[in-house]
PDB file of C-alpha atoms in Angstrom:
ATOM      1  CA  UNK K   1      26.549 -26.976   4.589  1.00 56.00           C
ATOM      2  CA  UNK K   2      28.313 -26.679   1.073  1.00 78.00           C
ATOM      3  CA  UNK K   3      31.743 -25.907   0.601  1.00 77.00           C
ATOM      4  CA  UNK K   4      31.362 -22.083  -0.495  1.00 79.00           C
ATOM      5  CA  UNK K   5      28.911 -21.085   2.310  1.00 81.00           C
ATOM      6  CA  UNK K   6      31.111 -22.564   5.330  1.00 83.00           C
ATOM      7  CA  UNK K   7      33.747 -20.985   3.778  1.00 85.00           C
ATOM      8  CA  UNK K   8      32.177 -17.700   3.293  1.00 89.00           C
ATOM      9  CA  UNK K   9      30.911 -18.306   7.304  1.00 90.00           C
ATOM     10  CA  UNK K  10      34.591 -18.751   8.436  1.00 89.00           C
ATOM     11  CA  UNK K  11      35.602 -15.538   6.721  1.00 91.00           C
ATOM     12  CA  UNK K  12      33.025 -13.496   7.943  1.00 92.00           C
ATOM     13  CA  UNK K  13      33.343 -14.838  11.341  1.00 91.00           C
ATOM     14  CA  UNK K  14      37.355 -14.189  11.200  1.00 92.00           C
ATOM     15  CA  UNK K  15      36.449 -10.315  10.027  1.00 94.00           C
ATOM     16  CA  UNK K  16      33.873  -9.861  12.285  1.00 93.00           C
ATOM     17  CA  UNK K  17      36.254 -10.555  15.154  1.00 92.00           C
ATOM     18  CA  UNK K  18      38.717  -8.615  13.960  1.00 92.00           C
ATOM     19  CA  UNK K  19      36.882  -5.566  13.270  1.00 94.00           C
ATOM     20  CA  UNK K  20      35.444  -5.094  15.806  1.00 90.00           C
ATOM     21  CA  UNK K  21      38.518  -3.475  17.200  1.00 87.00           C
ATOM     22  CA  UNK K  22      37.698  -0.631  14.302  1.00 92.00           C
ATOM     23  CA  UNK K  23      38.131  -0.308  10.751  1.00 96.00           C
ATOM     24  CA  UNK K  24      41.316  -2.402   9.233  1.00 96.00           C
ATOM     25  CA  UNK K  25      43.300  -0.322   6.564  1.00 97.00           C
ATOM     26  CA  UNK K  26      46.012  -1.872   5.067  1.00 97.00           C
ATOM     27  CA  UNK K  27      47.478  -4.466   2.346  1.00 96.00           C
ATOM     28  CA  UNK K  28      45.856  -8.273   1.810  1.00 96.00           C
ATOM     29  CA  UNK K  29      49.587  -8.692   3.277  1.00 95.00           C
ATOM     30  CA  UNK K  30      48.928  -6.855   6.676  1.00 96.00           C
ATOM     31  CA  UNK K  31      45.283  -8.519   6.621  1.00 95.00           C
ATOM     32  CA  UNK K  32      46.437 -12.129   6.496  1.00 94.00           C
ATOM     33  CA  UNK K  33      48.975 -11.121   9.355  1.00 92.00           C
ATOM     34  CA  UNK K  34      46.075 -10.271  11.226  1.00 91.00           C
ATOM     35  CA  UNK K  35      44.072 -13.010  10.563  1.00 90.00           C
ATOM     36  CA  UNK K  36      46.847 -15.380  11.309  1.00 86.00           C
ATOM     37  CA  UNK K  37      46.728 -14.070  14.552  1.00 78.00           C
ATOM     38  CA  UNK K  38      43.355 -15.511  15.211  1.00 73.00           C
ATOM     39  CA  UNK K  39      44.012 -18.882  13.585  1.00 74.00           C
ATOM     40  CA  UNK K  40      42.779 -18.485  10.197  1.00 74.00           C
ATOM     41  CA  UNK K  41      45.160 -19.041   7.254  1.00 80.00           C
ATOM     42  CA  UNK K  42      44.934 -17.135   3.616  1.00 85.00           C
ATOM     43  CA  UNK K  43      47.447 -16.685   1.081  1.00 90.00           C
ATOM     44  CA  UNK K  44      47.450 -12.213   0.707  1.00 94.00           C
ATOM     45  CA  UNK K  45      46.420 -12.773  -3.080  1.00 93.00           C
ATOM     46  CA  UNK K  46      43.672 -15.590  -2.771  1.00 92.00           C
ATOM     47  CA  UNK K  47      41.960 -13.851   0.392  1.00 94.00           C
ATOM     48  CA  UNK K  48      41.937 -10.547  -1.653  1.00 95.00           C
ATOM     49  CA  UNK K  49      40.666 -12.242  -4.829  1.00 95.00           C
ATOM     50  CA  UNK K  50      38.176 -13.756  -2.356  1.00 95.00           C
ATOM     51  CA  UNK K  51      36.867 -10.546  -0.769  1.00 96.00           C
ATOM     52  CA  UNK K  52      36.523  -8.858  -3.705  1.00 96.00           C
ATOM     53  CA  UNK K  53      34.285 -11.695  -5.611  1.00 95.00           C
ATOM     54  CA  UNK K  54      32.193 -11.796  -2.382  1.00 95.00           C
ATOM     55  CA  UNK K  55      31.885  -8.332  -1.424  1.00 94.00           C
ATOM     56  CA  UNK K  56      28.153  -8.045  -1.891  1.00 94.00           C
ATOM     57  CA  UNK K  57      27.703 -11.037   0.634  1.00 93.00           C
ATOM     58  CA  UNK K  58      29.718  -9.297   3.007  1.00 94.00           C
ATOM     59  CA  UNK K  59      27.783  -6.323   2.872  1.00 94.00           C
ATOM     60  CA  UNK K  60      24.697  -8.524   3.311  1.00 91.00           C
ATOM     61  CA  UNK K  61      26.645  -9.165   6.810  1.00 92.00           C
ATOM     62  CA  UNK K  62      27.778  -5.616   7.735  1.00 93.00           C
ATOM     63  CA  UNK K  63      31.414  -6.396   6.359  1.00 95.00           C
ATOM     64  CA  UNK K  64      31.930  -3.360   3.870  1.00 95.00           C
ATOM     65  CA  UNK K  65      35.486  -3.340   1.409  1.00 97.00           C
ATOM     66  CA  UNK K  66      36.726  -1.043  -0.352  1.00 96.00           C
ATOM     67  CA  UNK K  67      39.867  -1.226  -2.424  1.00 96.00           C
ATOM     68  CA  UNK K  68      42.506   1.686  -3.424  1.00 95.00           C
ATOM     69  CA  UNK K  69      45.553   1.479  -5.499  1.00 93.00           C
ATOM     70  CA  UNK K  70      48.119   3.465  -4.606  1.00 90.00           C
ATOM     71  CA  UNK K  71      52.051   3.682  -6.927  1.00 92.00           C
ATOM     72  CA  UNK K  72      53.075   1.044  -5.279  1.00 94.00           C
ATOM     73  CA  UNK K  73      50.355  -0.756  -2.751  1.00 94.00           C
ATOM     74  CA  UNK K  74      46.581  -2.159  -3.258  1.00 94.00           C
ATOM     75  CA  UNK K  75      45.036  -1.348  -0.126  1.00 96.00           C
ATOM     76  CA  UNK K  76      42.224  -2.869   1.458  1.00 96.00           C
ATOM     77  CA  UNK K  77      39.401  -1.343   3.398  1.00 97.00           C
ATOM     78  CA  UNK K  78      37.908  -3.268   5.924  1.00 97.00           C
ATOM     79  CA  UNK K  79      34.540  -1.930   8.473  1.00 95.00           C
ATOM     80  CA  UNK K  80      32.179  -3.248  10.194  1.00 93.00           C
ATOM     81  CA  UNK K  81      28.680  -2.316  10.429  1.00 90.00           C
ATOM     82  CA  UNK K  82      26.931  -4.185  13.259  1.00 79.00           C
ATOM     83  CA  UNK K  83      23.459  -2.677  12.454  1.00 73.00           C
ATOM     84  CA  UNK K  84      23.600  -3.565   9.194  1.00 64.00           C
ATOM     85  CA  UNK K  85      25.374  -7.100   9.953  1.00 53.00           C
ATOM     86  CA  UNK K  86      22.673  -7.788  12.447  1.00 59.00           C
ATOM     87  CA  UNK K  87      20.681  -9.850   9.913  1.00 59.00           C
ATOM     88  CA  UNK K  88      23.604 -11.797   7.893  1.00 68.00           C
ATOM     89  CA  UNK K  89      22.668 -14.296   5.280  1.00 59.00           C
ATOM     90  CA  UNK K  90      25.783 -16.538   4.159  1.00 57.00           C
ATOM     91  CA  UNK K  91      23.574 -19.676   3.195  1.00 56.00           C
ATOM     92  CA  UNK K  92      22.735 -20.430  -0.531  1.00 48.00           C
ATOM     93  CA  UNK K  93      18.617 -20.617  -0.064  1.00 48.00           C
ATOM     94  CA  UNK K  94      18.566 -24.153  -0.328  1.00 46.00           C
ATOM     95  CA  UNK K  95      17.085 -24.770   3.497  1.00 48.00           C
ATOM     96  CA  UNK K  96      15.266 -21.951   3.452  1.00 45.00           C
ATOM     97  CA  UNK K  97      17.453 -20.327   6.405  1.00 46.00           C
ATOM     98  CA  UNK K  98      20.454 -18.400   6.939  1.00 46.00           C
ATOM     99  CA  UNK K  99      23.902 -19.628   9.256  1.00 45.00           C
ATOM    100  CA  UNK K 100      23.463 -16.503  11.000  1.00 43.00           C
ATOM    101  CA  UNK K 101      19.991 -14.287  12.157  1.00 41.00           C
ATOM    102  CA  UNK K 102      19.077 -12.408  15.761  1.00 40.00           C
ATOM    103  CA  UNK K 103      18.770 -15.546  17.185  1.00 41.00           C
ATOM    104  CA  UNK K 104      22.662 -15.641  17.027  1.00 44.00           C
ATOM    105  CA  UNK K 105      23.079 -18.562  14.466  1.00 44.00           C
ATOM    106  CA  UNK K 106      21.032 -21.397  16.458  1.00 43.00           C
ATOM    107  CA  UNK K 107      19.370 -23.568  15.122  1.00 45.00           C
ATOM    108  CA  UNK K 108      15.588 -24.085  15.018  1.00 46.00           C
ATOM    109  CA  UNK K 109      13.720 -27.062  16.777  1.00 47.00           C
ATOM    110  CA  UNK K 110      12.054 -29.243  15.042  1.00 49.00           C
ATOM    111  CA  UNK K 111       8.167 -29.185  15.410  1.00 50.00           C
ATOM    112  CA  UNK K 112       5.656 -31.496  17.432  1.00 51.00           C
ATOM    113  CA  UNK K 113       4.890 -33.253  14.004  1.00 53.00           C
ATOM    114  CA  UNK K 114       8.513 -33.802  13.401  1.00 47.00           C
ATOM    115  CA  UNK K 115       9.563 -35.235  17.304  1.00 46.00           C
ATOM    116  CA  UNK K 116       6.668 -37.900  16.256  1.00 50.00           C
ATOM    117  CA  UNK K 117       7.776 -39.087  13.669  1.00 48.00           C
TER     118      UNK K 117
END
């Protein structure tokens, strides 16, 4: 699995978890206190950065962002859409499957041919 997708797994796995508690609302600050509470580590302005450039994946997984500015805060929007995050594709196409589907991120078995051989 290539760098960028496990990463993109652990951060979806990390929101998902999170979330599911209900929608987070708060600064990249607050959100890596959160996280840290789970295990996973970010620095506030690389994790935002990071949402942000992969928001469109996350949506692909039910993770929806949205960012305000206020005077003096950026505020993050965090929600979680299981319906839509049922189906979530974090690999890059190259195997021809996705880390996660309904079957809960298992793997496939190989075929008859394949035991063979």
């Amino acid at each position: 699995m290539p760098q960028e997708q496990l990463q993109l797994t652990l951060v979806v796995n990390a929101l998902k978890k999170l979330l599911t508690a209900g929608e987070f609302r708060g600064t990249a600050t607050d959100l890596v206190t959160k996280l840290e509470m789970q295990g996973s580590y970010w620095s506030p302005a690389i994790l935002s950065k990071y949402l942000q450039s992969h928001d469109d994946a996350l949506a692909r997984c039910g993770i929806l962002l949205e960012t305000k500015r206020t005077n003096s805060k950026r505020l993050l929007c965090l929600r979680y859409e299981a319906q839509i995050g049922d189906v979530c594709d974090t690999s890059d196409g190259s195997d021809g499957r996705d880390s996660y589907s309904r079957t809960g991120g298992m793997l496939s078995l190989p075929s008859r041919p394949s035991l063979a051989s």
